[in-house]
């Protein structure tokens, strides 16, 4: 089954076309960035929180692609996917992402797992970007991406296990960072005691 049979696939907004100067008629919107996606996929608890914002005209607000829970974003250059969570809601999605809105037959967490982990999908994405100087996916290619669509209960199990494994990895990463910081402080404390 093709992805377009169970989801809509569109490209994010071109920021240069919608950005305006700050004014009474403009709204400041946070932008979902590739950095946020990478932090979600490979968490680094020490990374700094930098928020990119742009100003857009109020009258264009209704037509802009804003993040909402249940959408899946694919980086067109990085070929990785993320199912958006509550923390991403309201952020403007730029043109370097494809926005996938699954129908009722496709679970977002399963789709994230399928795109990022399933060998057949990884192979399709690799083939789609071979032979070009810029390795970017096209929206049309994503629409025709072959997808395995098991029953919803199986999708939910796979998606849930994937999400739990991801959470476990994030927590383990955080634990490692905290342990390293603790040991560093402990060692510095030993040095300070010796110098007294």
Tab-separated table of C-alpha atoms in Angstrom:
chain	number	residue	atom	x	y	z
A	1	UNK	CA	0.000	0.000	0.000
A	2	UNK	CA	1.247	3.519	-0.785
A	3	UNK	CA	1.527	6.064	2.007
A	4	UNK	CA	-0.867	8.450	0.226
A	5	UNK	CA	-3.604	5.801	0.538
A	6	UNK	CA	-3.565	6.117	4.343
A	7	UNK	CA	-2.223	9.654	4.932
A	8	UNK	CA	-1.945	13.090	3.401
A	9	UNK	CA	1.602	14.221	2.598
A	10	UNK	CA	2.451	17.910	2.111
A	11	UNK	CA	5.510	20.096	2.426
A	12	UNK	CA	6.050	22.649	5.201
A	13	UNK	CA	6.026	26.413	4.675
A	14	UNK	CA	8.768	28.360	2.915
A	15	UNK	CA	9.759	30.781	5.673
A	16	UNK	CA	11.132	33.416	3.287
A	17	UNK	CA	7.698	33.683	1.651
A	18	UNK	CA	5.723	34.187	4.855
A	19	UNK	CA	8.101	36.053	7.157
A	20	UNK	CA	7.281	39.689	7.823
A	21	UNK	CA	8.666	42.394	10.078
A	22	UNK	CA	7.362	42.728	13.634
A	23	UNK	CA	4.262	44.939	13.755
A	24	UNK	CA	0.771	45.176	15.212
A	25	UNK	CA	-0.460	43.023	12.313
A	26	UNK	CA	2.138	40.276	12.862
A	27	UNK	CA	2.259	37.287	15.188
A	28	UNK	CA	5.478	35.774	16.502
A	29	UNK	CA	5.543	32.005	15.925
A	30	UNK	CA	8.083	29.454	17.143
A	31	UNK	CA	9.578	27.321	14.361
A	32	UNK	CA	10.052	23.553	14.574
A	33	UNK	CA	13.697	22.980	13.694
A	34	UNK	CA	15.883	20.106	12.561
A	35	UNK	CA	17.787	20.573	15.824
A	36	UNK	CA	14.604	19.754	17.770
A	37	UNK	CA	14.046	16.665	15.664
A	38	UNK	CA	17.614	15.482	16.190
A	39	UNK	CA	17.357	16.075	19.935
A	40	UNK	CA	14.163	14.016	20.021
A	41	UNK	CA	15.703	11.148	18.037
A	42	UNK	CA	19.116	11.259	19.767
A	43	UNK	CA	18.576	13.030	23.048
A	44	UNK	CA	21.340	15.122	24.534
A	45	UNK	CA	20.246	16.400	27.937
A	46	UNK	CA	23.040	18.992	27.954
A	47	UNK	CA	21.947	20.742	24.764
A	48	UNK	CA	20.914	24.353	25.119
A	49	UNK	CA	17.356	25.405	24.473
A	50	UNK	CA	17.391	27.781	21.519
A	51	UNK	CA	14.059	28.764	20.036
A	52	UNK	CA	13.839	30.134	16.513
A	53	UNK	CA	10.878	32.474	16.004
A	54	UNK	CA	9.534	34.318	12.981
A	55	UNK	CA	6.866	36.969	12.517
A	56	UNK	CA	3.962	36.270	10.172
A	57	UNK	CA	0.948	38.337	9.208
A	58	UNK	CA	-2.146	37.568	11.318
A	59	UNK	CA	-4.301	37.095	8.226
A	60	UNK	CA	-2.028	34.259	6.989
A	61	UNK	CA	-2.107	32.370	10.284
A	62	UNK	CA	-4.987	30.069	9.302
A	63	UNK	CA	-3.229	28.783	6.186
A	64	UNK	CA	0.112	27.943	7.804
A	65	UNK	CA	1.209	24.394	8.663
A	66	UNK	CA	1.359	24.341	12.454
A	67	UNK	CA	2.473	21.359	14.503
A	68	UNK	CA	-0.182	19.325	16.246
A	69	UNK	CA	-0.175	16.044	18.054
A	70	UNK	CA	-0.646	13.101	15.701
A	71	UNK	CA	1.281	14.539	12.758
A	72	UNK	CA	4.464	12.846	11.592
A	73	UNK	CA	7.302	14.945	10.192
A	74	UNK	CA	10.020	13.622	7.883
A	75	UNK	CA	13.202	15.555	7.350
A	76	UNK	CA	13.540	15.773	3.575
A	77	UNK	CA	17.333	15.838	3.843
A	78	UNK	CA	17.895	13.650	6.911
A	79	UNK	CA	15.284	11.024	5.968
A	80	UNK	CA	14.222	10.559	9.591
A	81	UNK	CA	10.717	10.803	11.018
A	82	UNK	CA	9.214	11.962	14.288
A	83	UNK	CA	5.637	11.708	15.550
A	84	UNK	CA	4.846	15.093	17.071
A	85	UNK	CA	3.964	15.265	20.750
A	86	UNK	CA	2.149	17.824	22.907
A	87	UNK	CA	5.376	19.803	23.479
A	88	UNK	CA	5.576	20.605	19.739
A	89	UNK	CA	2.012	21.898	19.288
A	90	UNK	CA	1.703	25.331	17.664
A	91	UNK	CA	5.164	25.472	16.114
A	92	UNK	CA	5.458	26.461	12.467
A	93	UNK	CA	6.688	23.627	10.250
A	94	UNK	CA	9.215	24.826	7.649
A	95	UNK	CA	9.747	23.530	4.103
A	96	UNK	CA	12.620	21.192	4.968
A	97	UNK	CA	10.006	18.825	6.429
A	98	UNK	CA	7.272	16.745	4.860
A	99	UNK	CA	4.108	16.752	6.963
A	100	UNK	CA	2.240	13.480	7.124
A	101	UNK	CA	-1.259	13.450	8.577
A	102	UNK	CA	-2.269	9.813	9.066
A	103	UNK	CA	-5.847	8.700	8.505
A	104	UNK	CA	-7.669	6.595	11.073
A	105	UNK	CA	-5.992	3.467	9.663
A	106	UNK	CA	-2.431	4.544	10.454
A	107	UNK	CA	-0.981	5.201	13.917
A	108	UNK	CA	1.622	8.032	14.118
A	109	UNK	CA	3.997	6.170	16.472
A	110	UNK	CA	3.942	3.124	14.196
A	111	UNK	CA	4.686	5.319	11.172
A	112	UNK	CA	7.642	6.916	12.996
A	113	UNK	CA	9.016	3.450	13.776
A	114	UNK	CA	8.354	2.173	10.245
A	115	UNK	CA	10.158	5.065	8.544
A	116	UNK	CA	13.109	5.112	10.947
A	117	UNK	CA	13.611	1.402	11.586
A	118	UNK	CA	11.980	-0.925	9.046
A	119	UNK	CA	14.650	-2.280	6.647
A	120	UNK	CA	12.369	-2.180	3.572
A	121	UNK	CA	11.496	1.462	4.184
A	122	UNK	CA	15.119	2.442	4.830
A	123	UNK	CA	16.041	0.740	1.539
A	124	UNK	CA	13.302	2.624	-0.364
A	125	UNK	CA	14.480	5.948	1.058
A	126	UNK	CA	18.103	5.191	0.225
A	127	UNK	CA	17.225	4.276	-3.379
A	128	UNK	CA	15.080	7.420	-3.722
A	129	UNK	CA	18.034	9.682	-2.956
A	130	UNK	CA	20.761	7.896	-4.929
A	131	UNK	CA	22.334	9.588	-7.911
A	132	UNK	CA	21.581	13.173	-6.991
A	133	UNK	CA	24.004	15.752	-5.702
A	134	UNK	CA	21.512	16.912	-3.056
A	135	UNK	CA	20.182	13.905	-1.195
A	136	UNK	CA	16.676	15.199	-0.528
A	137	UNK	CA	13.437	13.275	-0.648
A	138	UNK	CA	10.609	14.536	-2.810
A	139	UNK	CA	7.035	14.856	-1.622
A	140	UNK	CA	5.886	12.726	-4.564
A	141	UNK	CA	8.324	9.951	-3.629
A	142	UNK	CA	6.981	9.960	-0.066
A	143	UNK	CA	3.404	9.724	-1.324
A	144	UNK	CA	4.298	6.580	-3.263
A	145	UNK	CA	6.334	5.044	-0.415
A	146	UNK	CA	5.316	1.414	0.086
A	147	UNK	CA	4.107	0.877	3.611
A	148	UNK	CA	3.143	-2.262	5.500
A	149	UNK	CA	-0.140	-1.619	7.274
A	150	UNK	CA	-0.940	-4.228	9.935
A	151	UNK	CA	-4.156	-4.059	12.003
A	152	UNK	CA	-4.421	-1.035	14.332
A	153	UNK	CA	-3.839	-3.084	17.505
A	154	UNK	CA	-0.524	-4.369	16.080
A	155	UNK	CA	0.452	-0.839	15.022
A	156	UNK	CA	-0.309	0.428	18.522
A	157	UNK	CA	1.811	-2.325	20.110
A	158	UNK	CA	4.761	-1.608	17.817
A	159	UNK	CA	4.390	2.143	18.307
A	160	UNK	CA	4.095	1.791	22.074
A	161	UNK	CA	7.162	-0.449	22.354
A	162	UNK	CA	9.092	1.944	20.103
A	163	UNK	CA	8.019	4.946	22.225
A	164	UNK	CA	8.932	3.154	25.503
A	165	UNK	CA	12.321	2.106	24.143
A	166	UNK	CA	12.932	5.676	23.027
A	167	UNK	CA	11.986	6.961	26.499
A	168	UNK	CA	14.269	4.395	28.144
A	169	UNK	CA	17.178	5.494	25.932
A	170	UNK	CA	16.529	9.152	26.783
A	171	UNK	CA	16.531	8.357	30.507
A	172	UNK	CA	19.705	6.286	30.224
A	173	UNK	CA	21.392	9.136	28.378
A	174	UNK	CA	20.310	11.609	31.057
A	175	UNK	CA	21.553	9.263	33.767
A	176	UNK	CA	24.968	9.029	32.104
A	177	UNK	CA	25.247	12.810	31.912
A	178	UNK	CA	24.239	13.217	35.565
A	179	UNK	CA	26.731	10.537	36.635
A	180	UNK	CA	29.520	12.220	34.689
A	181	UNK	CA	28.694	15.586	36.250
A	182	UNK	CA	28.575	14.042	39.730
A	183	UNK	CA	31.952	12.313	39.286
A	184	UNK	CA	33.474	15.506	37.892
A	185	UNK	CA	32.292	17.468	40.943
A	186	UNK	CA	33.498	14.704	43.263
A	187	UNK	CA	36.968	14.751	41.710
A	188	UNK	CA	37.131	18.560	41.839
A	189	UNK	CA	36.140	18.332	45.502
A	190	UNK	CA	39.086	16.001	46.174
A	191	UNK	CA	41.439	18.502	44.566
A	192	UNK	CA	40.036	21.357	46.607
A	193	UNK	CA	40.495	19.362	49.846
A	194	UNK	CA	44.117	18.625	48.961
A	195	UNK	CA	44.888	22.271	48.252
A	196	UNK	CA	43.725	23.411	51.704
